[in-house]
PDB file of C-alpha atoms in Angstrom:
ATOM      1  CA  MET V1093       0.442  10.423  15.864  1.00 91.00           C
ATOM      2  CA  GLY V1094       4.203  10.109  16.237  1.00 93.00           C
ATOM      3  CA  HIS V1095       4.642  13.422  14.282  1.00 95.00           C
ATOM      4  CA  VAL V1096       1.931  15.098  16.358  1.00 95.00           C
ATOM      5  CA  GLY V1097       3.695  14.085  19.637  1.00 96.00           C
ATOM      6  CA  LEU V1098       7.139  15.260  18.361  1.00 97.00           C
ATOM      7  CA  ALA V1099       5.747  18.636  17.243  1.00 96.00           C
ATOM      8  CA  MET V1100       4.154  19.171  20.583  1.00 96.00           C
ATOM      9  CA  HIS V1101       7.522  18.341  22.227  1.00 95.00           C
ATOM     10  CA  PHE V1102       9.468  20.745  20.097  1.00 96.00           C
ATOM     11  CA  ARG V1103       6.943  23.426  20.557  1.00 93.00           C
ATOM     12  CA  ARG V1104       6.765  23.087  24.289  1.00 88.00           C
ATOM     13  CA  ASP V1105       7.334  26.111  26.543  1.00 80.00           C
ATOM     14  CA  PRO V1106       8.942  25.107  29.932  1.00 71.00           C
ATOM     15  CA  ASN V1107       7.418  28.327  31.387  1.00 72.00           C
ATOM     16  CA  ASP V1108       3.896  27.549  30.254  1.00 70.00           C
ATOM     17  CA  ARG V1109       2.241  24.417  31.474  1.00 69.00           C
ATOM     18  CA  ARG V1110      -0.484  24.814  28.822  1.00 70.00           C
ATOM     19  CA  LYS V1111       2.142  23.997  26.150  1.00 77.00           C
ATOM     20  CA  GLU V1112       3.638  21.006  27.846  1.00 85.00           C
ATOM     21  CA  LEU V1113       3.358  17.530  26.179  1.00 91.00           C
ATOM     22  CA  THR V1114       1.113  15.539  28.458  1.00 91.00           C
ATOM     23  CA  VAL V1115      -1.108  12.546  27.810  1.00 92.00           C
ATOM     24  CA  SER V1116      -4.299  14.551  28.049  1.00 92.00           C
ATOM     25  CA  ARG V1117      -3.037  17.299  25.726  1.00 93.00           C
ATOM     26  CA  PHE V1118      -1.769  14.704  23.225  1.00 95.00           C
ATOM     27  CA  ILE V1119      -5.105  12.929  23.182  1.00 95.00           C
ATOM     28  CA  GLU V1120      -6.904  16.216  22.688  1.00 95.00           C
ATOM     29  CA  VAL V1121      -4.729  17.320  19.790  1.00 95.00           C
ATOM     30  CA  VAL V1122      -4.920  14.008  18.065  1.00 95.00           C
ATOM     31  CA  HIS V1123      -8.686  13.971  18.337  1.00 94.00           C
ATOM     32  CA  LYS V1124      -9.124  17.603  17.365  1.00 94.00           C
ATOM     33  CA  ASN V1125      -7.171  17.049  14.167  1.00 94.00           C
ATOM     34  CA  ALA V1126      -9.060  13.831  13.378  1.00 92.00           C
ATOM     35  CA  VAL V1127      -5.918  11.788  13.316  1.00 91.00           C
ATOM     36  CA  ALA V1128      -7.414   9.008  15.508  1.00 89.00           C
ATOM     37  CA  SER V1129      -9.969   8.402  18.263  1.00 92.00           C
ATOM     38  CA  ARG V1130      -9.256   9.312  21.952  1.00 94.00           C
ATOM     39  CA  ASN V1131      -8.930   5.602  22.850  1.00 94.00           C
ATOM     40  CA  THR V1132      -6.430   4.968  19.950  1.00 90.00           C
ATOM     41  CA  ALA V1133      -4.396   8.043  21.037  1.00 93.00           C
ATOM     42  CA  ASP V1134      -4.335   6.844  24.649  1.00 94.00           C
ATOM     43  CA  ALA V1135      -3.246   3.204  23.550  1.00 92.00           C
ATOM     44  CA  PHE V1136      -0.530   4.802  21.399  1.00 91.00           C
ATOM     45  CA  ILE V1137       0.984   6.795  24.225  1.00 94.00           C
ATOM     46  CA  LYS V1138       0.870   3.715  26.441  1.00 93.00           C
ATOM     47  CA  GLU V1139       2.817   1.748  23.757  1.00 91.00           C
ATOM     48  CA  MET V1140       5.281   4.579  23.324  1.00 93.00           C
ATOM     49  CA  LEU V1141       6.035   4.534  27.095  1.00 94.00           C
ATOM     50  CA  HIS V1142       6.219   0.793  27.232  1.00 92.00           C
ATOM     51  CA  TYR V1143       8.779   0.573  24.405  1.00 89.00           C
ATOM     52  CA  ASN V1144      10.834   3.484  25.684  1.00 93.00           C
ATOM     53  CA  ILE V1145      10.003   5.647  22.675  1.00 93.00           C
ATOM     54  CA  ALA V1146       8.722   8.247  25.116  1.00 95.00           C
ATOM     55  CA  GLU V1147       9.381   8.831  28.813  1.00 95.00           C
ATOM     56  CA  TYR V1148       8.086  11.015  31.677  1.00 92.00           C
ATOM     57  CA  VAL V1149      10.087  14.215  32.223  1.00 88.00           C
ATOM     58  CA  ALA V1150      12.380  13.809  35.286  1.00 81.00           C
ATOM     59  CA  GLY V1151      11.324  16.301  37.929  1.00 68.00           C
ATOM     60  CA  GLY V1152       8.263  17.292  36.137  1.00 62.00           C
ATOM     61  CA  ASP V1153       4.930  18.351  37.581  1.00 59.00           C
ATOM     62  CA  GLY V1154       3.608  15.254  39.326  1.00 54.00           C
ATOM     63  CA  ARG V1155      -0.039  16.268  38.606  1.00 59.00           C
ATOM     64  CA  THR V1156       0.355  16.575  34.767  1.00 71.00           C
ATOM     65  CA  HIS V1157       3.218  14.133  34.154  1.00 83.00           C
ATOM     66  CA  PRO V1158       4.819  15.850  31.119  1.00 89.00           C
ATOM     67  CA  LEU V1159       6.326  13.545  28.558  1.00 93.00           C
ATOM     68  CA  GLN V1160       9.180  13.709  26.109  1.00 94.00           C
ATOM     69  CA  PRO V1161      10.705  11.496  23.412  1.00 96.00           C
ATOM     70  CA  THR V1162      13.747   9.592  24.516  1.00 96.00           C
ATOM     71  CA  ALA V1163      17.176  10.423  23.067  1.00 96.00           C
ATOM     72  CA  ALA V1164      17.042   7.272  20.956  1.00 95.00           C
ATOM     73  CA  THR V1165      13.822   8.404  19.441  1.00 95.00           C
ATOM     74  CA  ILE V1166      15.235  11.770  18.467  1.00 96.00           C
ATOM     75  CA  GLU V1167      18.208   9.987  16.932  1.00 96.00           C
ATOM     76  CA  ARG V1168      15.935   7.704  14.835  1.00 94.00           C
ATOM     77  CA  PHE V1169      13.810  10.579  13.750  1.00 95.00           C
ATOM     78  CA  THR V1170      16.940  12.493  12.736  1.00 96.00           C
ATOM     79  CA  GLY V1171      17.648   9.454  10.549  1.00 96.00           C
ATOM     80  CA  TRP V1172      14.180   9.776   9.064  1.00 95.00           C
ATOM     81  CA  VAL V1173      14.829  13.421   8.196  1.00 97.00           C
ATOM     82  CA  THR V1174      18.239  12.738   6.613  1.00 97.00           C
ATOM     83  CA  ALA V1175      16.787   9.902   4.515  1.00 95.00           C
ATOM     84  CA  HIS V1176      14.117  12.140   3.115  1.00 97.00           C
ATOM     85  CA  LEU V1177      16.566  15.069   2.486  1.00 98.00           C
ATOM     86  CA  ARG V1178      18.952  12.704   0.784  1.00 97.00           C
ATOM     87  CA  THR V1179      16.134  11.438  -1.471  1.00 96.00           C
ATOM     88  CA  LEU V1180      15.167  15.029  -2.484  1.00 97.00           C
ATOM     89  CA  ASP V1181      18.841  15.829  -3.174  1.00 97.00           C
ATOM     90  CA  HIS V1182      19.026  12.675  -5.354  1.00 97.00           C
ATOM     91  CA  ILE V1183      15.972  13.898  -7.325  1.00 95.00           C
ATOM     92  CA  ASP V1184      17.221  17.380  -8.087  1.00 96.00           C
ATOM     93  CA  GLY V1185      20.886  17.522  -7.171  1.00 96.00           C
ATOM     94  CA  GLY V1186      20.355  19.772  -4.273  1.00 95.00           C
ATOM     95  CA  ASP V1187      22.372  20.194  -1.075  1.00 96.00           C
ATOM     96  CA  ARG V1188      19.621  20.027   1.608  1.00 97.00           C
ATOM     97  CA  LEU V1189      21.287  17.202   3.619  1.00 97.00           C
ATOM     98  CA  ALA V1190      24.691  18.961   3.789  1.00 97.00           C
ATOM     99  CA  ARG V1191      22.956  22.181   4.938  1.00 97.00           C
ATOM    100  CA  PHE V1192      20.903  20.364   7.584  1.00 97.00           C
ATOM    101  CA  LEU V1193      23.959  18.524   8.922  1.00 97.00           C
ATOM    102  CA  GLU V1194      25.709  21.841   9.382  1.00 96.00           C
ATOM    103  CA  ARG V1195      22.844  22.969  11.632  1.00 96.00           C
ATOM    104  CA  PRO V1196      21.310  19.865  13.181  1.00 95.00           C
ATOM    105  CA  GLU V1197      19.696  21.948  15.919  1.00 96.00           C
ATOM    106  CA  MET V1198      17.276  23.074  13.267  1.00 97.00           C
ATOM    107  CA  LEU V1199      15.416  19.804  13.714  1.00 97.00           C
ATOM    108  CA  ALA V1200      13.399  21.384  16.474  1.00 96.00           C
ATOM    109  CA  THR V1201      12.050  23.919  13.941  1.00 97.00           C
ATOM    110  CA  LEU V1202      11.837  21.617  10.911  1.00 98.00           C
ATOM    111  CA  GLN V1203       9.847  18.833  12.430  1.00 97.00           C
ATOM    112  CA  PRO V1204       6.809  20.794  13.578  1.00 97.00           C
ATOM    113  CA  LEU V1205       6.567  22.253  10.082  1.00 98.00           C
ATOM    114  CA  VAL V1206       6.684  18.757   8.686  1.00 98.00           C
ATOM    115  CA  ALA V1207       3.932  17.676  11.039  1.00 97.00           C
ATOM    116  CA  ASP V1208       1.702  20.702  10.012  1.00 97.00           C
ATOM    117  CA  GLY V1209       2.321  19.820   6.363  1.00 97.00           C
ATOM    118  CA  LEU V1210       1.420  16.076   6.835  1.00 96.00           C
ATOM    119  CA  LEU V1211      -1.766  17.025   8.736  1.00 95.00           C
ATOM    120  CA  ALA V1212      -2.838  19.413   5.988  1.00 95.00           C
ATOM    121  CA  SER V1213      -1.945  16.983   3.112  1.00 94.00           C
ATOM    122  CA  LYS V1214      -5.014  15.285   1.601  1.00 91.00           C
ATOM    123  CA  PRO V1215      -2.944  12.612  -0.164  1.00 89.00           C
ATOM    124  CA  VAL V1216      -1.311  11.683   3.089  1.00 89.00           C
ATOM    125  CA  ARG V1217      -4.358  11.938   5.323  1.00 87.00           C
ATOM    126  CA  GLU V1218      -6.802  10.363   2.800  1.00 84.00           C
ATOM    127  CA  PRO V1219      -4.795   7.772   0.818  1.00 80.00           C
ATOM    128  CA  ASN V1220      -6.519   5.330  -1.443  1.00 76.00           C
ATOM    129  CA  GLN V1221      -8.052   2.040  -0.365  1.00 73.00           C
ATOM    130  CA  THR V1222      -5.165  -0.390  -0.254  1.00 78.00           C
ATOM    131  CA  PHE V1223      -2.691   2.050   1.286  1.00 77.00           C
ATOM    132  CA  SER V1224      -5.203   2.806   4.018  1.00 73.00           C
ATOM    133  CA  LEU V1225      -5.613  -0.933   4.547  1.00 73.00           C
ATOM    134  CA  PHE V1226      -1.986  -1.348   5.455  1.00 76.00           C
ATOM    135  CA  ILE V1227      -1.361   1.910   7.215  1.00 70.00           C
ATOM    136  CA  TRP V1228      -3.442   0.933  10.209  1.00 61.00           C
ATOM    137  CA  LEU V1229      -1.514  -2.387  10.555  1.00 61.00           C
ATOM    138  CA  ASN V1230       1.301  -2.401  13.089  1.00 61.00           C
ATOM    139  CA  ASN V1231       4.407  -1.742  10.967  1.00 68.00           C
ATOM    140  CA  GLY V1232       2.067  -1.318   8.006  1.00 74.00           C
ATOM    141  CA  GLY V1233       4.249   1.379   6.440  1.00 80.00           C
ATOM    142  CA  ILE V1234       7.286  -1.000   6.669  1.00 80.00           C
ATOM    143  CA  VAL V1235       5.204  -3.799   5.031  1.00 83.00           C
ATOM    144  CA  MET V1236       4.521  -1.482   2.038  1.00 87.00           C
ATOM    145  CA  ASP V1237       8.156  -0.218   1.995  1.00 87.00           C
ATOM    146  CA  TRP V1238       9.487  -3.806   1.893  1.00 84.00           C
ATOM    147  CA  LEU V1239       7.022  -4.787  -0.822  1.00 86.00           C
ATOM    148  CA  MET V1240       7.945  -1.803  -2.990  1.00 89.00           C
ATOM    149  CA  SER V1241      11.713  -1.949  -2.318  1.00 88.00           C
ATOM    150  CA  GLY V1242      11.781  -5.407  -3.883  1.00 87.00           C
ATOM    151  CA  ILE V1243      10.432  -4.200  -7.215  1.00 92.00           C
ATOM    152  CA  ASP V1244      12.645  -3.935 -10.263  1.00 92.00           C
ATOM    153  CA  PRO V1245      12.185  -0.428 -11.705  1.00 90.00           C
ATOM    154  CA  ASP V1246      12.043  -1.996 -15.184  1.00 93.00           C
ATOM    155  CA  HIS V1247       8.831  -3.808 -14.143  1.00 94.00           C
ATOM    156  CA  ALA V1248       7.122  -0.720 -12.709  1.00 92.00           C
ATOM    157  CA  GLY V1249       4.877  -0.314 -15.799  1.00 93.00           C
ATOM    158  CA  LEU V1250       3.453  -3.842 -15.620  1.00 95.00           C
ATOM    159  CA  GLU V1251      -0.157  -4.394 -14.436  1.00 95.00           C
ATOM    160  CA  ARG V1252       1.031  -7.075 -12.010  1.00 95.00           C
ATOM    161  CA  ILE V1253       4.507  -6.035 -10.665  1.00 95.00           C
ATOM    162  CA  PRO V1254       6.597  -8.849  -9.127  1.00 94.00           C
ATOM    163  CA  THR V1255       8.040  -8.120  -5.630  1.00 92.00           C
ATOM    164  CA  GLY V1256      10.747  -9.953  -3.685  1.00 86.00           C
ATOM    165  CA  VAL V1257       8.277 -11.578  -1.272  1.00 83.00           C
ATOM    166  CA  VAL V1258       7.625 -15.314  -1.495  1.00 80.00           C
ATOM    167  CA  SER V1259       6.820 -16.621   1.990  1.00 80.00           C
ATOM    168  CA  ILE V1260       4.189 -14.919   4.204  1.00 81.00           C
ATOM    169  CA  GLY V1261       5.755 -16.657   7.236  1.00 82.00           C
ATOM    170  CA  ASP V1262       9.276 -15.328   6.547  1.00 82.00           C
ATOM    171  CA  PHE V1263       7.754 -11.870   5.679  1.00 80.00           C
ATOM    172  CA  ALA V1264       5.890 -11.758   8.990  1.00 82.00           C
ATOM    173  CA  LYS V1265       8.857 -13.094  11.013  1.00 83.00           C
ATOM    174  CA  TRP V1266      11.201 -10.488   9.555  1.00 79.00           C
ATOM    175  CA  LEU V1267       8.701  -7.674  10.391  1.00 76.00           C
ATOM    176  CA  LYS V1268       7.917  -9.147  13.870  1.00 77.00           C
ATOM    177  CA  LEU V1269       4.304  -9.355  13.043  1.00 79.00           C
ATOM    178  CA  SER V1270       1.619 -12.002  13.647  1.00 82.00           C
ATOM    179  CA  ARG V1271       1.576 -14.260  10.617  1.00 85.00           C
ATOM    180  CA  THR V1272      -2.182 -14.607  11.087  1.00 86.00           C
ATOM    181  CA  HIS V1273      -2.780 -10.863  11.248  1.00 82.00           C
ATOM    182  CA  LEU V1274      -0.565 -10.111   8.299  1.00 83.00           C
ATOM    183  CA  GLY V1275      -2.084 -12.923   6.265  1.00 84.00           C
ATOM    184  CA  ARG V1276      -5.514 -11.499   6.947  1.00 83.00           C
ATOM    185  CA  LYS V1277      -4.582  -8.063   5.683  1.00 83.00           C
ATOM    186  CA  LEU V1278      -2.873  -9.578   2.586  1.00 85.00           C
ATOM    187  CA  ARG V1279      -6.045 -11.611   1.875  1.00 86.00           C
ATOM    188  CA  THR V1280      -8.094  -8.370   2.034  1.00 87.00           C
ATOM    189  CA  ALA V1281      -5.674  -6.699  -0.305  1.00 87.00           C
ATOM    190  CA  GLU V1282      -5.878  -9.694  -2.554  1.00 88.00           C
ATOM    191  CA  GLU V1283      -9.652  -9.475  -2.706  1.00 89.00           C
ATOM    192  CA  LEU V1284      -9.207  -5.852  -3.714  1.00 87.00           C
ATOM    193  CA  GLY V1285      -7.057  -6.981  -6.650  1.00 90.00           C
ATOM    194  CA  SER V1286      -4.093  -5.096  -5.189  1.00 90.00           C
ATOM    195  CA  ILE V1287      -1.771  -8.116  -4.582  1.00 90.00           C
ATOM    196  CA  GLY V1288      -1.567 -11.697  -5.707  1.00 91.00           C
ATOM    197  CA  TRP V1289       0.844 -14.531  -6.336  1.00 90.00           C
ATOM    198  CA  LEU V1290       2.423 -15.687  -9.553  1.00 89.00           C
ATOM    199  CA  GLY V1291       1.818 -19.282  -8.539  1.00 87.00           C
ATOM    200  CA  GLN V1292       0.497 -20.971  -5.384  1.00 84.00           C
ATOM    201  CA  ARG V1293      -0.740 -18.534  -2.838  1.00 79.00           C
ATOM    202  CA  GLY V1294       1.825 -17.881  -0.180  1.00 70.00           C
ATOM    203  CA  HIS V1295       4.401 -20.076  -1.802  1.00 78.00           C
ATOM    204  CA  SER V1296       5.372 -18.121  -4.937  1.00 85.00           C
ATOM    205  CA  VAL V1297       6.438 -14.600  -5.738  1.00 90.00           C
ATOM    206  CA  MET V1298       3.900 -12.026  -4.678  1.00 90.00           C
ATOM    207  CA  TRP V1299       2.969  -9.222  -7.092  1.00 93.00           C
ATOM    208  CA  VAL V1300       1.338  -5.819  -6.448  1.00 93.00           C
ATOM    209  CA  SER V1301      -1.005  -4.207  -8.823  1.00 93.00           C
ATOM    210  CA  HIS V1302      -0.015  -1.072 -10.876  1.00 94.00           C
ATOM    211  CA  ARG V1303      -2.801   0.724  -9.068  1.00 91.00           C
ATOM    212  CA  PHE V1304      -1.482  -0.118  -5.644  1.00 91.00           C
ATOM    213  CA  TYR V1305       2.126   0.860  -6.790  1.00 93.00           C
ATOM    214  CA  GLU V1306       0.773   4.268  -7.901  1.00 92.00           C
ATOM    215  CA  GLU V1307      -1.088   4.767  -4.643  1.00 90.00           C
ATOM    216  CA  TYR V1308       2.103   4.149  -2.683  1.00 91.00           C
ATOM    217  CA  MET V1309       4.100   6.521  -4.956  1.00 93.00           C
ATOM    218  CA  THR V1310       1.526   9.199  -4.712  1.00 93.00           C
ATOM    219  CA  VAL V1311       1.773   9.228  -0.901  1.00 91.00           C
ATOM    220  CA  GLN V1312       5.527   9.213  -0.992  1.00 93.00           C
ATOM    221  CA  ALA V1313       5.743  12.155  -3.341  1.00 95.00           C
ATOM    222  CA  ALA V1314       3.234  14.134  -1.245  1.00 96.00           C
ATOM    223  CA  LYS V1315       5.387  13.417   1.884  1.00 96.00           C
ATOM    224  CA  LEU V1316       8.569  14.462   0.131  1.00 97.00           C
ATOM    225  CA  ALA V1317       6.825  17.653  -0.984  1.00 97.00           C
ATOM    226  CA  VAL V1318       5.946  18.456   2.648  1.00 98.00           C
ATOM    227  CA  VAL V1319       9.474  17.808   3.820  1.00 98.00           C
ATOM    228  CA  ASP V1320      10.838  20.027   1.030  1.00 98.00           C
ATOM    229  CA  THR V1321       8.451  22.889   1.829  1.00 97.00           C
ATOM    230  CA  ALA V1322       9.317  22.685   5.506  1.00 98.00           C
ATOM    231  CA  PHE V1323      13.020  22.677   4.679  1.00 98.00           C
ATOM    232  CA  LYS V1324      12.769  25.707   2.472  1.00 97.00           C
ATOM    233  CA  ALA V1325      11.019  27.565   5.316  1.00 97.00           C
ATOM    234  CA  CYS V1326      13.787  26.651   7.813  1.00 96.00           C
ATOM    235  CA  PHE V1327      16.741  27.030   5.259  1.00 94.00           C
ATOM    236  CA  PRO V1328      15.761  29.884   2.834  1.00 88.00           C
ATOM    237  CA  PRO V1329      18.308  30.179  -0.063  1.00 78.00           C
ATOM    238  CA  SER V1330      20.951  32.774   0.373  1.00 63.00           C
ATOM    239  CA  GLN V1331      21.022  35.929  -1.870  1.00 49.00           C
ATOM    240  CA  GLY V1332      23.931  34.427  -3.810  1.00 48.00           C
ATOM    241  CA  ASP V1333      22.062  31.232  -4.712  1.00 54.00           C
ATOM    242  CA  GLY V1334      20.451  32.756  -7.811  1.00 46.00           C
TER     243      GLY V1334
END
């Protein structure tokens, strides 16, 4: 939903009210693309406003109340883009990040293409069971990122891959999540055979299954491919690039 809102913001036309980012238009686009229900989209916008991730446009039409992401949100999203471009460069030795930093204003063109690609990507839109379980948890993506970031690459081929997580309480506190809610999701994942503990539950090192690890990597690969395709559309290679 965040990508949908940003794309609508960057594609807005100040001279055409039909292309403004408003609550009603956002809810309609989210619902039309089967991203979430109308009620979920409405709750999402309210949270974005509450936490100053989005704001009403000063001097905007009082009847439609157009919205925009705050400057801090744009800055954080720019960090998201640079992280993905840096990762792609690390994979193939490219120079995407340097080219983007030379023309940061291209963010307004790049992001909507990324959003289109994510909406059209089946691996991203329809991930496997355990990934789906966490993605609907508040900060669920960060939960998975933290689990996977603690994995030793040398252990990635194991059926039960140790992570760096031991205490559910500490994990929840660091993520600013309800320990009860996080614990419930982890128990469901445990019942699916996707996670477990090497010793006593909740008091020993947590492992993730190889299947869950592959689910996560599949989604990340698909997301990187979307970013790469969008980047190539915005920054076509010059004639001298071979």
